[in-house]
Coordinates of C-alpha atoms and ligand atoms in Angstrom, one line a residue:
M1 CA 0.0 0.0 0.0
K2 CA 1.6 3.2 -1.2
I3 CA 0.8 6.5 0.5
N4 CA 0.4 9.3 -2.0
I5 CA 2.3 12.0 -0.1
K6 CA 1.6 14.7 -2.6
N7 CA -2.1 14.7 -1.5
Y8 CA -1.2 16.0 2.0
K9 CA -0.1 19.4 3.3
Q10 CA 0.6 18.9 7.0
I11 CA 2.3 15.6 7.6
V12 CA 3.0 14.6 11.2
V13 CA 4.9 11.4 12.1
L14 CA 5.4 10.1 15.6
T15 CA 8.1 7.5 16.1
G16 CA 9.0 5.2 19.0
A17 CA 11.6 2.6 19.8
G18 CA 10.3 0.2 17.1
I19 CA 11.8 2.3 14.4
S20 CA 15.3 2.0 15.9
A21 CA 15.2 -1.7 16.7
A22 CA 16.8 -2.6 13.3
S23 CA 19.7 -0.2 14.2
G24 CA 20.5 -2.3 17.2
I25 CA 19.2 0.1 19.7
R26 CA 17.8 -1.8 22.7
T27 CA 14.6 -0.4 24.2
Y28 CA 14.5 0.1 27.8
R29 CA 10.8 -0.4 28.2
G30 CA 8.6 -3.3 27.2
E31 CA 8.9 -7.0 26.7
N32 CA 12.2 -7.3 24.8
G33 CA 13.4 -4.4 26.7
V34 CA 16.8 -5.3 27.5
W35 CA 17.4 -3.1 30.4
Q36 CA 15.8 -5.8 32.4
E37 CA 19.0 -6.3 34.3
F38 CA 18.2 -2.9 35.8
D39 CA 15.0 -1.7 37.3
V40 CA 15.0 1.3 34.9
G41 CA 12.1 3.0 36.5
Q42 CA 14.1 3.3 39.7
H43 CA 17.7 3.5 38.4
G44 CA 16.6 6.0 35.7
R45 CA 14.6 8.2 38.0
V46 CA 15.3 11.9 38.2
D47 CA 15.8 11.5 42.0
R48 CA 19.0 9.6 41.4
L49 CA 20.7 12.8 40.3
K50 CA 20.6 13.8 43.9
D51 CA 21.3 10.6 45.7
N52 CA 23.1 8.4 43.2
P53 CA 24.0 10.1 39.9
Q54 CA 26.4 7.3 39.0
Q55 CA 23.4 5.1 38.4
I56 CA 22.1 7.5 35.8
W57 CA 25.4 7.2 33.9
T58 CA 25.7 3.4 34.4
L59 CA 22.3 3.1 32.7
F60 CA 22.3 5.8 30.0
G61 CA 26.1 5.7 29.4
A62 CA 25.5 2.2 28.2
L63 CA 22.9 3.5 25.8
R64 CA 25.3 6.1 24.6
A65 CA 27.9 3.4 24.0
Q66 CA 25.5 1.4 21.8
L67 CA 25.0 4.4 19.6
K68 CA 28.7 4.6 18.6
S69 CA 28.2 1.6 16.3
A70 CA 24.5 2.2 15.5
M71 CA 23.5 3.4 12.0
P72 CA 20.2 4.8 10.7
N73 CA 18.1 2.1 9.0
Q74 CA 15.8 2.0 5.9
A75 CA 12.9 3.4 8.0
H76 CA 14.9 6.4 9.2
L77 CA 16.1 7.0 5.6
A78 CA 12.6 6.7 4.1
L79 CA 11.3 9.4 6.4
A80 CA 14.3 11.7 5.6
A81 CA 13.7 11.2 1.9
L82 CA 10.1 12.0 2.3
E83 CA 11.0 15.4 3.9
Q84 CA 13.6 16.2 1.3
N85 CA 11.1 15.6 -1.6
L86 CA 8.3 17.8 -0.3
R87 CA 6.8 20.8 -2.3
P88 CA 7.3 24.2 -0.7
D89 CA 3.6 24.3 0.4
Q90 CA 3.9 21.0 2.3
Q91 CA 4.9 20.8 6.0
F92 CA 6.5 17.9 7.7
T93 CA 7.0 17.4 11.4
L94 CA 8.8 14.3 12.8
I95 CA 8.0 13.9 16.5
T96 CA 10.1 11.2 18.2
Q97 CA 10.2 9.6 21.6
N98 CA 13.6 8.2 20.8
V99 CA 16.7 9.8 22.3
D100 CA 19.1 8.2 19.8
G101 CA 19.4 11.0 17.3
L102 CA 19.2 8.6 14.4
H103 CA 16.5 10.6 12.5
Q104 CA 18.9 13.6 12.2
R105 CA 21.8 11.3 11.2
A106 CA 19.6 9.9 8.5
G107 CA 19.0 13.5 7.2
S108 CA 15.7 14.5 8.8
V109 CA 15.6 18.2 9.6
N110 CA 12.3 19.1 11.3
V111 CA 12.6 16.8 14.3
V112 CA 10.8 17.3 17.6
E113 CA 12.5 15.3 20.3
L114 CA 10.0 14.7 23.1
H115 CA 12.5 13.0 25.4
G116 CA 15.7 14.8 24.5
N117 CA 18.9 13.4 22.9
I118 CA 21.3 11.0 24.6
R119 CA 24.2 12.3 22.6
Y120 CA 24.1 15.6 24.5
T121 CA 25.2 16.3 28.1
K122 CA 23.9 19.2 30.2
C123 CA 24.1 20.5 33.7
A124 CA 21.6 19.2 36.3
N125 CA 21.3 22.7 37.7
A126 CA 18.4 24.3 35.7
A127 CA 19.7 27.7 36.7
C128 CA 23.1 27.1 35.3
D129 CA 23.9 28.7 31.9
L130 CA 26.1 25.9 30.6
A131 CA 24.8 25.0 27.1
P132 CA 24.1 21.3 26.4
F133 CA 27.0 19.9 24.4
T134 CA 27.6 16.8 22.3
D135 CA 29.5 14.2 24.3
E136 CA 30.5 10.6 23.6
N137 CA 31.8 9.9 27.1
T138 CA 29.9 7.2 29.0
Y139 CA 31.2 8.1 32.5
A140 CA 31.1 4.5 33.7
D141 CA 33.6 5.2 36.5
A142 CA 33.1 8.8 37.7
V143 CA 30.2 11.3 37.5
P144 CA 31.2 14.4 35.6
R145 CA 30.9 17.9 37.1
C146 CA 29.9 21.2 35.6
S147 CA 32.8 23.5 34.9
K148 CA 30.6 26.5 35.7
C149 CA 28.7 25.7 38.8
G150 CA 30.1 22.4 40.1
D151 CA 26.8 20.5 40.0
V152 CA 26.4 17.1 38.4
L153 CA 26.4 16.7 34.6
R154 CA 23.6 14.6 33.2
P155 CA 22.5 13.2 29.8
D156 CA 20.1 15.6 28.0
I157 CA 17.1 13.3 28.1
V158 CA 13.9 13.2 30.0
L159 CA 14.5 10.9 33.0
F160 CA 11.7 8.8 34.6
G161 CA 9.7 11.1 36.8
E162 CA 10.4 14.2 34.7
M163 CA 7.9 16.0 32.5
I164 CA 8.3 16.4 28.7
P165 CA 9.8 19.9 28.3
A166 CA 7.5 22.7 27.3
L167 CA 9.0 23.5 23.9
P168 CA 8.8 20.1 22.2
G169 CA 5.4 19.5 23.8
W170 CA 4.1 22.8 22.3
Q171 CA 5.8 22.1 18.9
A172 CA 4.0 18.7 18.7
K173 CA 0.6 20.2 19.6
R174 CA 1.1 23.0 17.0
A175 CA 1.9 20.5 14.2
L176 CA -1.1 18.3 15.0
R177 CA -3.6 21.2 14.9
E178 CA -3.6 21.4 11.1
C179 CA -2.5 17.9 10.4
D180 CA -4.0 16.0 7.4
L181 CA -1.8 12.9 7.6
F182 CA -0.7 11.4 10.8
M183 CA 1.4 8.2 11.1
A184 CA 2.6 6.6 14.3
I185 CA 5.5 4.2 13.7
G186 CA 7.1 1.7 16.1
T187 CA 5.2 2.9 19.2
S188 CA 2.2 1.7 21.1
G189 CA -1.0 3.1 19.7
S190 CA -3.0 2.7 22.9
V191 CA -0.9 4.7 25.3
A192 CA 0.3 8.3 25.4
P193 CA 1.7 10.1 23.6
A194 CA 0.4 8.3 20.5
S195 CA -3.1 7.9 21.9
N196 CA -3.4 11.7 22.5
F197 CA -1.7 12.7 19.3
V198 CA -4.0 10.5 17.1
R199 CA -7.0 12.0 18.8
S200 CA -5.8 15.5 18.0
A201 CA -5.1 14.4 14.4
E202 CA -8.5 12.9 14.1
Y203 CA -10.2 16.1 15.3
A204 CA -8.2 18.0 12.6
G205 CA -9.6 15.6 10.0
A206 CA -6.4 13.8 9.3
R207 CA -5.9 10.4 7.8
T208 CA -4.5 8.3 10.7
I209 CA -2.1 5.4 10.2
Y210 CA -0.6 3.0 12.7
I211 CA 2.6 1.1 11.7
N212 CA 4.1 -1.3 14.1
L213 CA 5.4 -4.9 14.6
D214 CA 2.6 -5.5 17.1
P215 CA -1.1 -4.9 16.8
M216 CA -2.7 -2.3 19.0
E217 CA -3.8 -3.8 22.3
P218 CA -6.5 -2.7 23.0
R219 CA -7.4 -1.4 19.5
N220 CA -7.5 2.4 19.3
P221 CA -10.4 3.3 17.0
A222 CA -8.8 6.8 16.3
F223 CA -6.3 5.0 14.0
K224 CA -8.3 4.2 10.9
E225 CA -5.5 2.1 9.2
E226 CA -3.1 -0.4 10.7
Y227 CA -0.1 -2.0 9.0
L228 CA 1.8 -4.6 10.9
G229 CA 5.4 -5.5 10.2
K230 CA 8.9 -4.1 10.4
A231 CA 9.2 -0.4 9.9
E232 CA 12.4 -0.8 7.9
E233 CA 10.5 -3.0 5.4
L234 CA 7.1 -1.3 5.4
L235 CA 8.2 2.4 5.1
P236 CA 10.4 2.2 2.0
A237 CA 7.5 0.5 0.2
M238 CA 4.8 2.8 1.5
L239 CA 6.5 6.2 1.0
Ligands
ZN1 ZN1 26.3 24.0 35.9

């Protein structure tokens, strides 16, 4: 089934862990979620910045290490090609829950990262003016400190127990308001954010498409079309 992209003006895509599976990124939630050796909900909680910041780095430093050898796959590349081939009157917004930065590495430009980007490090002190910076260190042995204020440095991602930052949340809402094609790829269709986003898209009158390895459970009626399979196989054929 081919989607005729030229029929749409405001295209919004939401991606989750499923799109990066073929790039070898292990998810830290869910069934095959490999961070099962850790209780991520506890070890990855924002509270650990205060009482055990090394745990944060043990967990997310390992994810950063995986990324050194990870490459964008055919699904990332298909979305990047879609954006590059748009007419000037078409808008495309790629909202992702992934923190791996693989969409940008594939060539996607208008990317809204709901949960931040693991490839950046920032200061844990919200009042500090140290700008987030790209960083490949995994800090397995020692917690890094801010050169400006001395506080702990942390990965620039949304930790468990933290809210989605205001800016990407607003960017996602704005894109959905006028959306006429919405696709959720590699993410659960029945829980937030996909469940909220598809409802907004439905209100806007969009065509709503769900693409994932697993069927929706329970089925979310706001998605009018469902395609089951691997994103890296389905997307190049559909787009
Ligand atoms: Zn600082």
